[in-house]
Amino acid sequence: MTELTAAHAHESDRYDYWPSRNLRSTGLWRSPFLMKAEQRALERAVIWSKRFDAQKDLVCEAEKADNLLIVASGWAYRYACAPDGGRQLTALLMPGDIANLDMLLFERVAYSVRTLTDVIVVALPRNRALALVDEHPGIARTFTGLAMIENAIASKWMLSLGRRSAHARIAHLLCEIAIRVGNEGENDITFPFPLRQEQIGDLLGLTNIHVNRTVRQLRKDGLIQLCDRVLTIPDVAALRYAAGFDPSYLHMHRHIDAAARPTADIA
């Protein structure tokens, strides 16, 4: 088995040596670019899955690692720290996301990854991932597509940091998360929302006081309901209007160009 990074080596007694069971539950497995034979190749390539508690580092900045870590359940986030200790969240990671996709091509990354909730992670060795990319065009397209979506999300977050009001920043984030967790309805959608005010502030460049004030205003306006870390959006269209939100940048499966989809499969 590939050696773990120091950040989580002490929890090695919690491995599941049938990781394909967890891989199948992810959006990665359901990628529109994959043929069945390529799904099976991914199954054979992963080496373990494991449960991690909330608030545990999975990847540490500049630390060398041998595995791509696929989030199978739960939420995590990427973050970077300034010399004065200030922290910026740079990505939210949800089931099907690869926590350290950069490690497909680079041995070290310029960020850390921490669990937000309890998570299950599936490990794909970097050398096996590179071999799969060479052998299977659908897997290569899947990794490329994930990188492109990450870039699109980062661009929208940068726009929020530089040009949106606090009200629009938080509204836009909530609209994005609703899509990413699989809620594309128009009315009264509800989903778990584990982010705390401090984490929203670290993501959107706002103080805790500003986040608190803005969330209270969104509630007062009837745009959201938030209770016991469960978020309800009564009127999705109204929240999207407040945010100036257009979901097309998330490139959901129905928007994938037909020319990029597989045209044949192997039994």
Tab-separated table of C-alpha atoms in Angstrom:
chain	number	residue	atom	x	y	z
A	1	MET	CA	0.000	0.000	0.000
A	2	THR	CA	1.233	3.466	-0.827
A	3	GLU	CA	2.531	5.292	2.228
A	4	LEU	CA	0.285	7.939	3.770
A	5	THR	CA	1.294	11.526	4.348
A	6	ALA	CA	2.236	12.450	7.904
A	7	ALA	CA	-1.001	14.407	8.350
A	8	HIS	CA	-3.117	11.255	8.539
A	9	ALA	CA	-0.769	8.306	9.046
A	10	HIS	CA	-1.889	7.931	12.670
A	11	GLU	CA	-5.423	6.901	11.620
A	12	SER	CA	-4.359	3.938	9.491
A	13	ASP	CA	-6.572	1.501	11.437
A	14	ARG	CA	-9.697	2.880	9.763
A	15	TYR	CA	-9.083	1.732	6.188
A	16	ASP	CA	-11.638	0.090	3.965
A	17	TYR	CA	-9.840	-2.155	1.501
A	18	TRP	CA	-12.842	-2.289	-0.867
A	19	PRO	CA	-12.683	1.335	-2.006
A	20	SER	CA	-14.689	0.829	-5.202
A	21	ARG	CA	-17.861	0.720	-3.069
A	22	ASN	CA	-17.253	4.339	-2.100
A	23	LEU	CA	-15.973	5.393	-5.524
A	24	ARG	CA	-19.287	4.369	-7.096
A	25	SER	CA	-21.174	6.880	-4.964
A	26	THR	CA	-19.331	9.889	-6.396
A	27	GLY	CA	-20.002	12.261	-9.263
A	28	LEU	CA	-16.585	11.267	-10.597
A	29	TRP	CA	-17.904	7.753	-11.212
A	30	ARG	CA	-20.908	9.207	-13.072
A	31	SER	CA	-18.793	11.443	-15.293
A	32	PRO	CA	-20.428	11.794	-18.739
A	33	PHE	CA	-17.023	11.233	-20.332
A	34	LEU	CA	-16.554	7.707	-18.964
A	35	MET	CA	-17.397	4.465	-20.705
A	36	LYS	CA	-18.116	1.385	-18.594
A	37	ALA	CA	-14.678	-0.060	-19.288
A	38	GLU	CA	-13.112	3.153	-17.999
A	39	GLN	CA	-15.233	3.019	-14.856
A	40	ARG	CA	-13.941	-0.493	-14.267
A	41	ALA	CA	-10.370	0.695	-14.834
A	42	LEU	CA	-10.842	3.362	-12.161
A	43	GLU	CA	-12.241	0.725	-9.797
A	44	ARG	CA	-9.175	-1.437	-10.240
A	45	ALA	CA	-6.793	1.483	-9.744
A	46	VAL	CA	-7.978	2.818	-6.368
A	47	ILE	CA	-6.219	1.254	-3.385
A	48	TRP	CA	-8.097	2.233	-0.227
A	49	SER	CA	-10.876	4.319	1.208
A	50	LYS	CA	-11.016	5.744	4.692
A	51	ARG	CA	-13.214	7.805	7.004
A	52	PHE	CA	-11.782	10.999	8.504
A	53	ASP	CA	-13.266	13.086	11.285
A	54	ALA	CA	-14.169	16.742	10.792
A	55	GLN	CA	-11.375	19.324	11.118
A	56	LYS	CA	-8.537	16.994	10.061
A	57	ASP	CA	-5.869	17.965	7.537
A	58	LEU	CA	-5.778	15.613	4.537
A	59	VAL	CA	-3.024	17.471	2.671
A	60	CYS	CA	-0.456	19.943	3.999
A	61	GLU	CA	0.999	22.705	1.843
A	62	ALA	CA	4.296	21.810	0.121
A	63	GLU	CA	4.117	18.252	1.477
A	64	LYS	CA	4.876	15.496	-1.013
A	65	ALA	CA	2.120	12.924	-1.525
A	66	ASP	CA	1.719	9.833	-3.681
A	67	ASN	CA	-2.079	9.675	-3.942
A	68	LEU	CA	-4.909	11.650	-5.456
A	69	LEU	CA	-7.598	11.855	-2.754
A	70	ILE	CA	-11.182	11.621	-4.009
A	71	VAL	CA	-13.946	12.858	-1.704
A	72	ALA	CA	-16.614	10.131	-1.613
A	73	SER	CA	-18.851	11.669	1.066
A	74	GLY	CA	-18.861	14.771	3.236
A	75	TRP	CA	-17.330	18.208	2.677
A	76	ALA	CA	-13.760	19.484	2.807
A	77	TYR	CA	-11.974	22.648	1.739
A	78	ARG	CA	-8.673	23.903	0.403
A	79	TYR	CA	-7.022	26.776	2.207
A	80	ALA	CA	-3.853	28.857	2.271
A	81	CYS	CA	-2.424	30.918	5.113
A	82	ALA	CA	-0.699	34.308	5.070
A	83	PRO	CA	2.481	34.905	7.130
A	84	ASP	CA	0.422	36.814	9.713
A	85	GLY	CA	-1.847	33.789	10.227
A	86	GLY	CA	-4.772	35.000	8.114
A	87	ARG	CA	-6.523	32.193	6.268
A	88	GLN	CA	-8.227	32.128	2.862
A	89	LEU	CA	-10.454	29.259	1.796
A	90	THR	CA	-9.738	28.657	-1.887
A	91	ALA	CA	-12.120	25.795	-2.742
A	92	LEU	CA	-14.999	23.790	-1.326
A	93	LEU	CA	-14.763	20.063	-1.974
A	94	MET	CA	-17.846	17.858	-2.259
A	95	PRO	CA	-18.463	14.212	-3.199
A	96	GLY	CA	-16.748	13.399	-6.491
A	97	ASP	CA	-14.175	16.203	-6.203
A	98	ILE	CA	-10.474	15.405	-6.071
A	99	ALA	CA	-8.941	17.124	-3.058
A	100	ASN	CA	-5.503	17.530	-4.631
A	101	LEU	CA	-6.028	17.327	-8.392
A	102	ASP	CA	-2.798	19.294	-8.988
A	103	MET	CA	-0.862	16.257	-7.785
A	104	LEU	CA	-1.742	14.469	-11.000
A	105	LEU	CA	1.142	16.423	-12.547
A	106	PHE	CA	3.005	17.948	-9.588
A	107	GLU	CA	4.488	16.323	-6.489
A	108	ARG	CA	3.546	19.208	-4.181
A	109	VAL	CA	0.691	21.686	-3.971
A	110	ALA	CA	0.508	25.302	-2.815
A	111	TYR	CA	-2.423	24.781	-0.436
A	112	SER	CA	-3.636	22.573	2.393
A	113	VAL	CA	-6.828	20.497	2.506
A	114	ARG	CA	-8.945	20.133	5.636
A	115	THR	CA	-12.164	18.233	6.319
A	116	LEU	CA	-15.213	20.351	7.103
A	117	THR	CA	-17.425	17.405	8.100
A	118	ASP	CA	-16.729	13.726	8.581
A	119	VAL	CA	-15.630	12.499	5.155
A	120	ILE	CA	-14.828	9.313	3.305
A	121	VAL	CA	-11.822	9.602	1.010
A	122	VAL	CA	-10.757	7.205	-1.764
A	123	ALA	CA	-7.075	7.046	-2.715
A	124	LEU	CA	-5.883	6.802	-6.323
A	125	PRO	CA	-2.088	6.476	-6.653
A	126	ARG	CA	-0.600	9.227	-8.787
A	127	ASN	CA	1.357	6.799	-10.982
A	128	ARG	CA	-1.762	4.745	-11.662
A	129	ALA	CA	-3.735	7.898	-12.476
A	130	LEU	CA	-1.110	8.946	-15.012
A	131	ALA	CA	-1.229	5.492	-16.616
A	132	LEU	CA	-5.036	5.676	-16.826
A	133	VAL	CA	-4.824	9.070	-18.531
A	134	ASP	CA	-2.478	7.617	-21.149
A	135	GLU	CA	-4.685	4.579	-21.791
A	136	HIS	CA	-8.229	5.945	-21.499
A	137	PRO	CA	-9.366	9.156	-23.228
A	138	GLY	CA	-12.553	9.293	-21.139
A	139	ILE	CA	-10.542	9.377	-17.916
A	140	ALA	CA	-8.247	12.054	-19.361
A	141	ARG	CA	-11.312	14.124	-20.309
A	142	THR	CA	-12.799	13.606	-16.846
A	143	PHE	CA	-9.698	14.943	-15.085
A	144	THR	CA	-9.467	17.821	-17.560
A	145	GLY	CA	-13.140	18.641	-17.061
A	146	LEU	CA	-12.742	18.698	-13.277
A	147	ALA	CA	-9.797	21.090	-13.603
A	148	MET	CA	-11.781	23.369	-15.933
A	149	ILE	CA	-14.755	23.493	-13.568
A	150	GLU	CA	-12.445	24.264	-10.636
A	151	ASN	CA	-11.006	27.133	-12.679
A	152	ALA	CA	-14.486	28.441	-13.537
A	153	ILE	CA	-15.536	28.359	-9.883
A	154	ALA	CA	-12.324	30.093	-8.813
A	155	SER	CA	-12.977	32.833	-11.391
A	156	LYS	CA	-16.460	33.469	-9.967
A	157	TRP	CA	-15.084	33.561	-6.422
A	158	MET	CA	-12.453	36.065	-7.531
A	159	LEU	CA	-15.197	38.232	-9.019
A	160	SER	CA	-17.047	38.068	-5.698
A	161	LEU	CA	-13.934	39.090	-3.770
A	162	GLY	CA	-13.252	42.020	-6.058
A	163	ARG	CA	-16.585	43.343	-7.262
A	164	ARG	CA	-19.674	41.936	-5.492
A	165	SER	CA	-21.327	43.344	-2.388
A	166	ALA	CA	-21.425	41.182	0.735
A	167	HIS	CA	-25.116	40.499	0.061
A	168	ALA	CA	-24.412	39.304	-3.500
A	169	ARG	CA	-21.302	37.336	-2.437
A	170	ILE	CA	-23.172	35.219	0.078
A	171	ALA	CA	-26.242	34.818	-2.133
A	172	HIS	CA	-24.034	33.696	-5.049
A	173	LEU	CA	-22.190	31.183	-2.873
A	174	LEU	CA	-25.466	29.675	-1.638
A	175	CYS	CA	-26.802	29.373	-5.193
A	176	GLU	CA	-23.597	27.656	-6.287
A	177	ILE	CA	-23.601	25.207	-3.395
A	178	ALA	CA	-27.245	24.323	-4.040
A	179	ILE	CA	-26.340	23.261	-7.586
A	180	ARG	CA	-23.211	21.395	-6.520
A	181	VAL	CA	-25.044	19.298	-3.932
A	182	GLY	CA	-27.598	18.290	-6.570
A	183	ASN	CA	-30.493	20.676	-5.992
A	184	GLU	CA	-31.589	22.195	-9.283
A	185	GLY	CA	-35.221	22.811	-8.385
A	186	GLU	CA	-36.894	26.192	-8.450
A	187	ASN	CA	-38.710	26.265	-5.105
A	188	ASP	CA	-38.282	25.230	-1.487
A	189	ILE	CA	-35.025	23.279	-1.739
A	190	THR	CA	-33.331	22.107	1.473
A	191	PHE	CA	-29.887	20.675	2.104
A	192	PRO	CA	-27.268	20.328	4.890
A	193	PHE	CA	-25.109	23.427	5.235
A	194	PRO	CA	-22.120	22.806	7.530
A	195	LEU	CA	-20.267	26.084	6.856
A	196	ARG	CA	-19.883	28.338	9.885
A	197	GLN	CA	-19.818	32.122	9.743
A	198	GLU	CA	-16.034	32.168	10.207
A	199	GLN	CA	-15.550	29.833	7.249
A	200	ILE	CA	-17.890	31.855	5.036
A	201	GLY	CA	-15.851	34.924	5.968
A	202	ASP	CA	-12.565	33.173	5.178
A	203	LEU	CA	-13.979	32.171	1.801
A	204	LEU	CA	-15.535	35.503	0.811
A	205	GLY	CA	-13.170	37.981	2.468
A	206	LEU	CA	-15.707	39.184	5.061
A	207	THR	CA	-15.575	39.623	8.833
A	208	ASN	CA	-17.735	37.457	11.088
A	209	ILE	CA	-19.819	40.512	11.956
A	210	HIS	CA	-20.406	41.296	8.281
A	211	VAL	CA	-21.354	37.689	7.533
A	212	ASN	CA	-23.760	37.615	10.470
A	213	ARG	CA	-25.405	40.880	9.458
A	214	THR	CA	-25.768	39.802	5.821
A	215	VAL	CA	-27.194	36.361	6.641
A	216	ARG	CA	-29.740	38.015	8.935
A	217	GLN	CA	-30.742	40.338	6.090
A	218	LEU	CA	-31.133	37.420	3.671
A	219	ARG	CA	-33.378	35.761	6.227
A	220	LYS	CA	-35.371	38.948	6.776
A	221	ASP	CA	-35.862	39.279	3.023
A	222	GLY	CA	-37.277	35.748	2.931
A	223	LEU	CA	-34.520	34.526	0.612
A	224	ILE	CA	-33.166	31.824	2.938
A	225	GLN	CA	-33.988	29.887	6.087
A	226	LEU	CA	-31.104	28.526	8.147
A	227	CYS	CA	-31.674	26.329	11.196
A	228	ASP	CA	-29.464	23.658	12.819
A	229	ARG	CA	-27.034	23.758	9.876
A	230	VAL	CA	-29.775	23.010	7.353
A	231	LEU	CA	-30.386	25.600	4.631
A	232	THR	CA	-33.701	26.107	2.866
A	233	ILE	CA	-34.092	28.338	-0.190
A	234	PRO	CA	-37.853	29.030	-0.543
A	235	ASP	CA	-37.560	30.774	-3.919
A	236	VAL	CA	-34.482	29.836	-5.919
A	237	ALA	CA	-35.173	32.334	-8.698
A	238	ALA	CA	-35.360	35.213	-6.209
A	239	LEU	CA	-32.048	34.276	-4.591
A	240	ARG	CA	-30.414	33.914	-8.010
A	241	TYR	CA	-31.681	37.339	-8.990
A	242	ALA	CA	-30.235	38.857	-5.810
A	243	ALA	CA	-26.893	37.176	-6.549
A	244	GLY	CA	-26.781	37.786	-10.311
A	245	PHE	CA	-26.270	34.021	-10.529
A	246	ASP	CA	-26.020	32.125	-13.820
A	247	PRO	CA	-25.330	28.399	-13.232
A	248	SER	CA	-23.854	27.766	-16.691
A	249	TYR	CA	-20.258	28.110	-15.416
A	250	LEU	CA	-20.725	24.914	-13.389
A	251	HIS	CA	-21.112	22.937	-16.638
A	252	MET	CA	-23.615	20.393	-15.389
A	253	HIS	CA	-23.846	17.169	-17.385
A	254	ARG	CA	-26.678	18.318	-19.597
A	255	HIS	CA	-24.494	21.177	-20.852
A	256	ILE	CA	-21.582	18.964	-21.947
A	257	ASP	CA	-20.899	19.296	-25.669
A	258	ALA	CA	-22.102	16.139	-27.405
A	259	ALA	CA	-18.839	15.988	-29.345
A	260	ALA	CA	-16.950	15.414	-26.078
A	261	ARG	CA	-19.074	12.491	-24.897
A	262	PRO	CA	-18.049	8.858	-25.531
A	263	THR	CA	-19.475	7.469	-28.740
A	264	ALA	CA	-18.979	3.775	-28.015
A	265	ASP	CA	-18.599	1.443	-25.078
A	266	ILE	CA	-16.883	-1.826	-24.377
A	267	ALA	CA	-18.860	-4.546	-22.632
